Amino acid sequence: MKPIAVILAAGMSTRLRPLTEDRPKCLLKVGPKAILDWQLEALQSVGVSDLVVVVGYRKEMIQEHIRLHHPSFSVRFVENVAYEKTNTLFSLKEALLVLDGDFYYMNADVVYDKRILQRLQAGTDGGFLAIDKKQCRDEEVKVVVEHGRVAEIGKHLNPEHCEGEFIGVAKFTGDFARRFRQQVLDLAVPGNEMKFFEYALDAMADKSDMIPVDITGLPCVEIDFPEDYAFATEQVVRHLVDAEEDNAHV
């Protein structure tokens, strides 16, 4: 079965305005390419050409960008019509209503080295989360790791007790993917509109197959605030370009 990826790209990204007043965040340029371009090239490196992209804010721009610049991808666009009033839990539900099986997952605002996906690629029958081991900020999605498994995940966790940041890139496979899908569908209900999708991961009763994948040292950044965008354009992109040049000479 061909691998598939889910990309959540519905949000308005108001914290990045004025940068996102005329375009969705995933189309912001980081160096020579848009955030989305970096992601799609990373997906190609692990053999993914089938996508489910959840859109909302300025959806036509995303659809046109992929059509023009990435015609080799087979894309199913799913709309979160309530994108102004819901968060990633509800966007992921829209994707999982049309998808049943293994999938790569990513938030559309993460710029990352394609080697991160390559580290996730080998994972089977589990939830494999890309974790950057570092001292986290309150805003970041953090993980507590016990006995080599993710025991807790969310922004609410005390940074002092956490292993690092979940960067918003993952792979869900096998029975875990099936159970996680049902958890999302069960929890994306009235009252949980502003929950992040990690809420469903944290609520899973059995986390024995939720596995942290160490990607520390590989360039990546989730762009939520102007300072994140500055870091991406001033620091991260240099490492990504250098990595591309190194691969070209291999």
XYZ file of C-alpha atoms in Angstrom:
250
model
C 0.000 0.000 0.000
C 1.373 3.398 -0.982
C 2.242 5.716 1.922
C 0.018 8.747 2.413
C 0.429 12.025 4.271
C -1.994 14.328 6.057
C -1.137 18.033 6.114
C -3.193 20.415 8.229
C -3.262 23.828 6.538
C -6.624 25.342 7.503
C -5.686 27.935 10.120
C -5.650 31.725 9.880
C -2.325 32.169 11.724
C -3.369 35.474 13.273
C -0.290 35.539 15.513
C 1.859 36.056 12.414
C -0.028 39.020 11.003
C 0.618 41.100 8.956
C 2.617 38.337 7.217
C -0.489 36.160 6.856
C -3.024 38.822 5.927
C -2.778 38.010 2.215
C -1.701 34.349 2.266
C -1.854 31.197 4.396
C 1.145 30.555 6.584
C 2.283 27.489 4.641
C 2.956 29.693 1.587
C 5.318 32.050 3.398
C 8.770 31.938 1.863
C 11.617 30.478 3.899
C 14.655 31.070 1.769
C 14.068 30.040 -1.855
C 10.861 28.078 -1.184
C 7.562 28.230 0.628
C 7.141 26.219 3.830
C 4.851 23.849 1.936
C 7.485 23.278 -0.752
C 10.040 22.138 1.829
C 7.467 19.715 3.242
C 6.439 18.222 -0.078
C 10.043 17.670 -1.099
C 10.656 15.905 2.221
C 7.637 13.686 1.580
C 8.947 12.800 -1.865
C 12.189 11.631 -0.241
C 10.261 8.875 1.596
C 8.162 7.887 -1.403
C 4.969 9.768 -0.559
C 2.970 11.120 -3.486
C -0.568 10.838 -2.054
C -1.820 13.633 0.175
C -4.858 14.628 2.176
C -4.581 18.386 2.742
C -7.016 20.060 5.121
C -7.689 23.615 3.990
C -9.759 26.549 5.167
C -8.235 30.036 5.211
C -7.419 31.168 1.652
C -7.808 27.586 0.470
C -7.700 28.490 -3.222
C -4.130 29.735 -2.891
C -2.960 26.410 -1.465
C -4.826 24.405 -4.087
C -3.375 26.494 -6.909
C 0.160 26.374 -5.480
C 0.209 22.581 -5.334
C -1.395 22.282 -8.765
C 1.197 24.558 -10.366
C 4.348 23.596 -8.484
C 3.804 19.967 -7.445
C 1.741 18.307 -10.185
C 3.199 14.857 -9.455
C 1.259 14.631 -6.184
C -2.184 13.067 -6.004
C -4.056 15.369 -3.622
C -7.415 15.174 -1.917
C -8.376 18.545 -0.454
C -10.680 18.406 2.549
C -12.181 21.587 3.940
C -12.580 22.511 7.586
C -15.418 24.965 7.051
C -15.262 25.997 10.719
C -11.552 26.891 10.549
C -12.124 30.240 12.264
C -13.685 28.569 15.305
C -11.833 25.258 15.617
C -8.298 23.968 16.050
C -6.209 21.063 14.769
C -8.272 18.356 16.474
C -11.226 19.220 14.257
C -9.080 19.627 11.156
C -7.581 16.188 11.673
C -11.064 14.741 12.105
C -11.975 16.024 8.637
C -8.946 14.238 7.186
C -9.631 10.982 9.016
C -13.212 10.900 7.791
C -11.783 10.216 4.318
C -8.716 8.221 5.405
C -8.425 4.890 7.189
C -4.967 3.399 7.589
C -1.338 4.385 8.039
C -0.286 7.987 7.478
C 2.401 10.560 7.976
C 1.147 13.647 9.808
C 2.353 17.215 9.757
C 1.250 20.675 10.667
C 1.677 22.912 7.624
C 3.803 25.425 9.518
C 6.873 23.271 10.204
C 10.084 23.758 8.239
C 12.285 20.711 8.677
C 15.134 18.686 7.253
C 13.928 15.765 5.112
C 16.093 13.434 7.217
C 13.458 13.804 9.950
C 10.907 11.968 7.795
C 13.549 9.445 6.857
C 14.024 8.661 10.556
C 10.287 8.097 10.910
C 10.078 6.015 7.743
C 11.090 2.666 9.257
C 8.479 2.806 12.026
C 5.747 0.141 11.887
C 2.762 -0.572 14.155
C 2.945 2.446 16.413
C 2.796 6.190 16.762
C 6.199 7.663 15.974
C 6.654 11.285 17.063
C 9.586 13.477 16.015
C 11.031 14.891 19.240
C 13.621 17.654 19.561
C 15.332 17.149 22.914
C 15.756 20.575 24.459
C 14.582 22.912 27.187
C 11.092 23.877 26.058
C 9.038 27.047 26.263
C 5.529 27.098 27.690
C 4.000 27.535 24.221
C 5.590 24.420 22.732
C 4.009 20.956 22.594
C 6.056 18.985 25.082
C 6.458 15.294 25.889
C 7.176 13.278 28.999
C 9.014 10.057 28.144
C 8.998 7.017 30.424
C 10.707 3.705 29.625
C 11.260 4.763 26.028
C 7.606 5.615 25.398
C 5.683 8.902 25.304
C 3.697 8.958 28.550
C 2.270 12.495 28.269
C 2.034 15.105 25.531
C 0.712 18.663 25.373
C 1.389 22.357 25.849
C 0.118 22.166 29.428
C 3.040 20.105 30.732
C 5.706 21.507 33.036
C 8.814 22.120 30.884
C 11.041 21.067 33.780
C 9.696 17.504 33.583
C 9.762 17.106 29.807
C 12.075 15.342 27.383
C 11.666 17.915 24.645
C 9.351 19.316 21.974
C 7.113 17.407 19.599
C 7.689 19.353 16.397
C 4.369 18.505 14.734
C 5.648 15.748 12.428
C 4.748 12.093 13.003
C 3.937 8.716 11.503
C 0.962 6.627 12.634
C 0.782 2.990 11.619
C -0.907 -0.338 12.293
C -3.233 -0.843 15.240
C -2.082 2.435 16.760
C -3.286 4.360 13.710
C -6.653 2.625 13.947
C -7.076 3.384 17.665
C -5.854 6.954 17.279
C -8.282 7.596 14.424
C -11.181 6.484 16.599
C -9.943 8.635 19.468
C -9.910 11.721 17.243
C -13.404 11.016 15.961
C -14.672 10.485 19.513
C -13.121 13.688 20.886
C -13.785 16.136 18.039
C -17.170 17.062 19.481
C -18.822 20.249 20.766
C -16.887 21.617 23.707
C -13.491 20.643 22.295
C -13.416 23.060 19.356
C -10.181 24.755 20.400
C -8.258 21.604 21.320
C -5.072 20.727 19.516
C -4.844 17.285 17.944
C -2.299 16.261 20.596
C -5.213 16.256 23.034
C -6.341 13.001 21.405
C -2.856 11.497 21.709
C -2.636 12.416 25.383
C -6.087 10.955 26.062
C -5.224 7.506 24.693
C -5.518 4.914 27.446
C -2.756 2.744 25.971
C 0.393 4.656 25.028
C 2.687 1.632 25.051
C 3.288 1.977 21.311
C 3.690 5.783 21.227
C 7.386 6.130 20.503
C 9.640 9.215 20.568
C 11.993 9.499 17.604
C 15.012 11.641 18.430
C 15.634 14.264 15.735
C 17.831 16.514 17.882
C 20.402 18.367 15.813
C 18.456 18.266 12.561
C 17.243 21.711 11.492
C 13.564 22.354 12.137
C 11.216 25.003 13.479
C 7.464 25.275 13.935
C 6.497 28.802 12.934
C 3.919 30.270 15.308
C 5.267 33.750 16.043
C 7.259 36.422 14.170
C 10.406 35.411 16.057
C 9.963 31.831 14.808
C 9.711 33.070 11.241
C 12.831 35.200 11.705
C 14.696 32.174 13.097
C 13.570 30.074 10.134
C 14.603 32.619 7.511
C 17.863 33.644 9.201
C 19.112 30.355 10.664
C 17.248 27.172 9.716
C 17.165 27.791 5.974
C 20.978 27.951 5.789
C 21.224 24.414 7.163
C 18.508 23.160 4.826
C 20.225 24.620 1.779
C 23.580 23.219 2.926
C 22.003 19.770 3.354
C 20.524 19.937 -0.151
C 23.906 20.858 -1.607
C 25.591 18.006 0.276
C 23.028 15.519 -1.050
C 23.505 16.825 -4.583
C 27.195 15.954 -4.397
C 26.715 12.453 -2.969
